Amino acid sequence: MVGTAVFSVAFVVAAQAVFASPVARSGYGVKDSHNVPRGWKKLARAPASHVMQIQIGLKQSNFDELEKQLYEVSDPAHPKYGQHLSAGQVEELVKPTKETSDLVHEWLGDNGIVPSSYSAAKDWITVSLPVSEIERLLDTEYHVFEHADGSKVARAPSWSLPRHLHSHIDTIQPTNSFFRARGQVSQAIVDSGVIADPSLKVLSMSPEIGAVCNTSSVTPQCFETLYKTKGYEPRSTCKNKVAFTNYLGEHPIRTDGELFLEKFRPEAVSVAKTFPQLTLAGGPGDEPLSAEDLASATSKEANLDFQAISGINYKTPIISYSTGGSPPFIPSVSTPDNTNEPYLVWVNWLLSQKSIPQVISTSYADDEQTVPPSYARRVCQQFAQVGARGTSLLFASGDSGVGPYGECVSNDGKNTDKFLPEFPPSCPYVTSVGATKNFEPEVVAYRPAFVGPDGVAHGNYTSGGGFSNIFDIPAYQKKEVTSYVKALKGEYDGWYNPQGRAYPDISSQGLYFAYFWNGTEGTISGTSASTPLTSGIISLVNDALLASGKPSLGFLNPWLYSVGFKGLNDITSGSAVGCGVDGFPAVTGWDPVTGLGTPDFPKLVKLAGGKL
């Protein structure tokens, strides 16, 4: 997984023989500690000579002002609405103070450490060091931990700093974060070919919808009809862009994109041949599937992202970002172990660019409780910077309802029953996207596990949603969330945090998308399908705005909750099934399973002030 590295058996054996010797440091105190999440076990000490790349998050000088300005430019009732900040303005607000920068550099210099790189605002410093030096620097011990799936990482659940630096450094990673960028498409919900799902029913549909929509394989022709984008001609393709991110070694396969467009958008086949694929931190390049890719079914997620966006909005330039750091990685003395958290690598690179896409889709997340709160807050603050610059960040809400069966317990050592919110969808500065199925009306995307007539097992899938245990309810959704919690009348009390940031914010179709992988048509499901689809539609709204001389929507949520909800189809049937219970129900208005609803494109354009 991204953010993890593969450690060989030989590596673990070596770790048992070659121990680092951390020295107790006077003036040090524990800066951060985090319980090892379920599913991980400690094997041995990490070898002293193993080189790792660590990132040091310096305290930002004026994030409160950045947040204030983010909400001002994103609130349609504010005079500054739409006046997004430049890269330079954002960097000025978050760069560390001279005192912070000097103290941290003095500490590094005293330890003979020279930084290898910086983020654009100098709020992150990257250094590459052997484990023995990191242990001495942070007065800690790194051990090799193994996940239930066999992957191994070197982590230090508790680490320390000189006490005078505690207020100047927010986080250092990788130390105690066990975050894994889990794709929101799993083998449980990827189906090779159109399948016979016994839960599907013959639906009553209008002639217009019935002519193009089929629940067993949903196509771009259905989406454009259902969400009313059909017939719209983009007019701002020189200004407007939409992008998607890839991790876990994923990258979109051009030949599969060509096959998809040949069938569903034959006039757009050239798009699959020419859209830019950018690689970061040693990510996979623009290449066909390898034998290893085929064996591990890699790039189904990336293919889905490109095909979902191009199917609804192929005329707007599409960009793919593939970030490295995933296994297999063979540790060595001379090569830094790229176990950086994936979002941090990507978002810091993005913020260093002077021009960035107006909409970016991401379909990867993990349980929020795998992430130390200090680190989650800092990554979330990086996302706020992107939003302040006028970009909408959309994240999939998850595919396990309120939590995966058998895993819904706390990570605080008490093992109490808890729903499991996900990060980054729980970050208040991003827009989280849930999933629906059926058409007239749409309902919560849910499919119970079943075994098909071919004997193949298909897993349970439900649109994800919940309440953060790290982030408080933001003002833009406080009324809706408070009202929803009150209406629950105590149901699930103790299982969730009623004061937490709640998600998703919006939703769209997410069951049985038609797509191609390895030259074969099949279907694929998940909020990883609804998220790029919604991103493509939001990008079309931006096109209409830019063509009308208006700025792009930027950070969506304040607009969605105050105005945009009037342009959404409310979903009122179904629930976020998970953790062995029905989970949060969909209701009239906002709910933590489909958010405010699904897009009605013409209404959204009108509400945003654009013209069709």
PDB file of N, CA and C in Angstrom, residues 470-505:
ATOM      1  N   ILE A 470     -11.866  13.298  15.083  1.00  0.00           N
ATOM      2  CA  ILE A 470     -10.755  14.244  15.146  1.00  0.00           C
ATOM      3  C   ILE A 470     -11.217  15.674  14.903  1.00  0.00           C
ATOM      4  N   PHE A 471     -12.058  15.877  13.890  1.00  0.00           N
ATOM      5  CA  PHE A 471     -12.468  17.220  13.475  1.00  0.00           C
ATOM      6  C   PHE A 471     -13.880  17.538  13.965  1.00  0.00           C
ATOM      7  N   ASP A 472     -14.057  18.764  14.466  1.00  0.00           N
ATOM      8  CA  ASP A 472     -15.365  19.212  14.943  1.00  0.00           C
ATOM      9  C   ASP A 472     -16.287  19.561  13.773  1.00  0.00           C
ATOM     10  N   ILE A 473     -17.582  19.655  14.055  1.00  0.00           N
ATOM     11  CA  ILE A 473     -18.548  20.049  13.023  1.00  0.00           C
ATOM     12  C   ILE A 473     -18.195  21.446  12.513  1.00  0.00           C
ATOM     13  N   PRO A 474     -17.962  21.615  11.223  1.00  0.00           N
ATOM     14  CA  PRO A 474     -17.721  22.958  10.688  1.00  0.00           C
ATOM     15  C   PRO A 474     -19.021  23.754  10.654  1.00  0.00           C
ATOM     16  N   ALA A 475     -18.897  25.057  10.694  1.00  0.00           N
ATOM     17  CA  ALA A 475     -20.077  25.921  10.761  1.00  0.00           C
ATOM     18  C   ALA A 475     -21.007  25.706   9.576  1.00  0.00           C
ATOM     19  N   TYR A 476     -20.440  25.413   8.390  1.00  0.00           N
ATOM     20  CA  TYR A 476     -21.288  25.332   7.196  1.00  0.00           C
ATOM     21  C   TYR A 476     -22.311  24.200   7.254  1.00  0.00           C
ATOM     22  N   GLN A 477     -22.075  23.162   8.087  1.00  0.00           N
ATOM     23  CA  GLN A 477     -23.031  22.056   8.137  1.00  0.00           C
ATOM     24  C   GLN A 477     -23.630  21.850   9.539  1.00  0.00           C
ATOM     25  N   LYS A 478     -23.358  22.771  10.444  1.00  0.00           N
ATOM     26  CA  LYS A 478     -23.767  22.575  11.838  1.00  0.00           C
ATOM     27  C   LYS A 478     -25.282  22.423  11.976  1.00  0.00           C
ATOM     28  N   LYS A 479     -26.037  23.240  11.266  1.00  0.00           N
ATOM     29  CA  LYS A 479     -27.501  23.171  11.362  1.00  0.00           C
ATOM     30  C   LYS A 479     -28.009  21.808  10.896  1.00  0.00           C
ATOM     31  N   GLU A 480     -27.516  21.348   9.753  1.00  0.00           N
ATOM     32  CA  GLU A 480     -27.991  20.090   9.185  1.00  0.00           C
ATOM     33  C   GLU A 480     -27.601  18.896  10.050  1.00  0.00           C
ATOM     34  N   VAL A 481     -26.365  18.893  10.531  1.00  0.00           N
ATOM     35  CA  VAL A 481     -25.883  17.768  11.323  1.00  0.00           C
ATOM     36  C   VAL A 481     -26.579  17.722  12.681  1.00  0.00           C
ATOM     37  N   THR A 482     -26.706  18.861  13.310  1.00  0.00           N
ATOM     38  CA  THR A 482     -27.373  18.917  14.616  1.00  0.00           C
ATOM     39  C   THR A 482     -28.808  18.425  14.508  1.00  0.00           C
ATOM     40  N   SER A 483     -29.496  18.843  13.461  1.00  0.00           N
ATOM     41  CA  SER A 483     -30.879  18.415  13.245  1.00  0.00           C
ATOM     42  C   SER A 483     -30.956  16.912  13.009  1.00  0.00           C
ATOM     43  N   TYR A 484     -30.017  16.369  12.233  1.00  0.00           N
ATOM     44  CA  TYR A 484     -30.022  14.937  11.954  1.00  0.00           C
ATOM     45  C   TYR A 484     -29.800  14.128  13.227  1.00  0.00           C
ATOM     46  N   VAL A 485     -28.805  14.536  14.019  1.00  0.00           N
ATOM     47  CA  VAL A 485     -28.493  13.825  15.256  1.00  0.00           C
ATOM     48  C   VAL A 485     -29.687  13.848  16.207  1.00  0.00           C
ATOM     49  N   LYS A 486     -30.340  14.982  16.293  1.00  0.00           N
ATOM     50  CA  LYS A 486     -31.517  15.098  17.168  1.00  0.00           C
ATOM     51  C   LYS A 486     -32.605  14.126  16.737  1.00  0.00           C
ATOM     52  N   ALA A 487     -32.790  13.993  15.423  1.00  0.00           N
ATOM     53  CA  ALA A 487     -33.841  13.121  14.904  1.00  0.00           C
ATOM     54  C   ALA A 487     -33.538  11.638  15.129  1.00  0.00           C
ATOM     55  N   LEU A 488     -32.277  11.296  15.376  1.00  0.00           N
ATOM     56  CA  LEU A 488     -31.927   9.902  15.663  1.00  0.00           C
ATOM     57  C   LEU A 488     -32.479   9.454  17.022  1.00  0.00           C
ATOM     58  N   LYS A 489     -32.759  10.399  17.900  1.00  0.00           N
ATOM     59  CA  LYS A 489     -33.347  10.129  19.211  1.00  0.00           C
ATOM     60  C   LYS A 489     -32.533   9.110  20.012  1.00  0.00           C
ATOM     61  N   GLY A 490     -31.231   9.269  19.961  1.00  0.00           N
ATOM     62  CA  GLY A 490     -30.370   8.440  20.790  1.00  0.00           C
ATOM     63  C   GLY A 490     -29.910   7.147  20.151  1.00  0.00           C
ATOM     64  N   GLU A 491     -30.431   6.814  18.974  1.00  0.00           N
ATOM     65  CA  GLU A 491     -30.000   5.585  18.319  1.00  0.00           C
ATOM     66  C   GLU A 491     -28.506   5.678  17.988  1.00  0.00           C
ATOM     67  N   TYR A 492     -27.794   4.619  18.290  1.00  0.00           N
ATOM     68  CA  TYR A 492     -26.345   4.508  18.071  1.00  0.00           C
ATOM     69  C   TYR A 492     -25.530   5.437  18.969  1.00  0.00           C
ATOM     70  N   ASP A 493     -26.129   5.991  20.022  1.00  0.00           N
ATOM     71  CA  ASP A 493     -25.345   6.774  20.969  1.00  0.00           C
ATOM     72  C   ASP A 493     -24.182   5.931  21.491  1.00  0.00           C
ATOM     73  N   GLY A 494     -23.008   6.548  21.561  1.00  0.00           N
ATOM     74  CA  GLY A 494     -21.819   5.846  22.015  1.00  0.00           C
ATOM     75  C   GLY A 494     -21.030   5.209  20.890  1.00  0.00           C
ATOM     76  N   TRP A 495     -21.669   5.019  19.748  1.00  0.00           N
ATOM     77  CA  TRP A 495     -20.991   4.424  18.595  1.00  0.00           C
ATOM     78  C   TRP A 495     -20.320   5.478  17.720  1.00  0.00           C
ATOM     79  N   TYR A 496     -20.673   6.737  17.907  1.00  0.00           N
ATOM     80  CA  TYR A 496     -20.133   7.790  17.040  1.00  0.00           C
ATOM     81  C   TYR A 496     -20.037   9.088  17.823  1.00  0.00           C
ATOM     82  N   ASN A 497     -19.355  10.067  17.239  1.00  0.00           N
ATOM     83  CA  ASN A 497     -19.151  11.365  17.872  1.00  0.00           C
ATOM     84  C   ASN A 497     -20.141  12.375  17.281  1.00  0.00           C
ATOM     85  N   PRO A 498     -21.215  12.692  17.992  1.00  0.00           N
ATOM     86  CA  PRO A 498     -22.227  13.593  17.429  1.00  0.00           C
ATOM     87  C   PRO A 498     -21.742  15.019  17.211  1.00  0.00           C
ATOM     88  N   GLN A 499     -20.558  15.347  17.751  1.00  0.00           N
ATOM     89  CA  GLN A 499     -20.000  16.690  17.570  1.00  0.00           C
ATOM     90  C   GLN A 499     -18.954  16.736  16.456  1.00  0.00           C
ATOM     91  N   GLY A 500     -18.802  15.624  15.733  1.00  0.00           N
ATOM     92  CA  GLY A 500     -17.751  15.552  14.734  1.00  0.00           C
ATOM     93  C   GLY A 500     -18.186  16.000  13.348  1.00  0.00           C
ATOM     94  N   ARG A 501     -17.209  16.400  12.548  1.00  0.00           N
ATOM     95  CA  ARG A 501     -17.437  16.681  11.129  1.00  0.00           C
ATOM     96  C   ARG A 501     -18.113  15.449  10.523  1.00  0.00           C
ATOM     97  N   ALA A 502     -19.233  15.677   9.847  1.00  0.00           N
ATOM     98  CA  ALA A 502     -20.008  14.569   9.311  1.00  0.00           C
ATOM     99  C   ALA A 502     -19.908  14.541   7.786  1.00  0.00           C
ATOM    100  N   TYR A 503     -19.959  13.356   7.242  1.00  0.00           N
ATOM    101  CA  TYR A 503     -19.816  13.191   5.798  1.00  0.00           C
ATOM    102  C   TYR A 503     -20.631  11.981   5.355  1.00  0.00           C
ATOM    103  N   PRO A 504     -20.946  11.826   4.052  1.00  0.00           N
ATOM    104  CA  PRO A 504     -20.509  12.631   2.907  1.00  0.00           C
ATOM    105  C   PRO A 504     -21.292  13.930   2.777  1.00  0.00           C
ATOM    106  N   ASP A 505     -20.897  14.724   1.784  1.00  0.00           N
ATOM    107  CA  ASP A 505     -21.569  15.997   1.504  1.00  0.00           C
ATOM    108  C   ASP A 505     -22.530  15.876   0.323  1.00  0.00           C
TER     109      ASP A 505
END
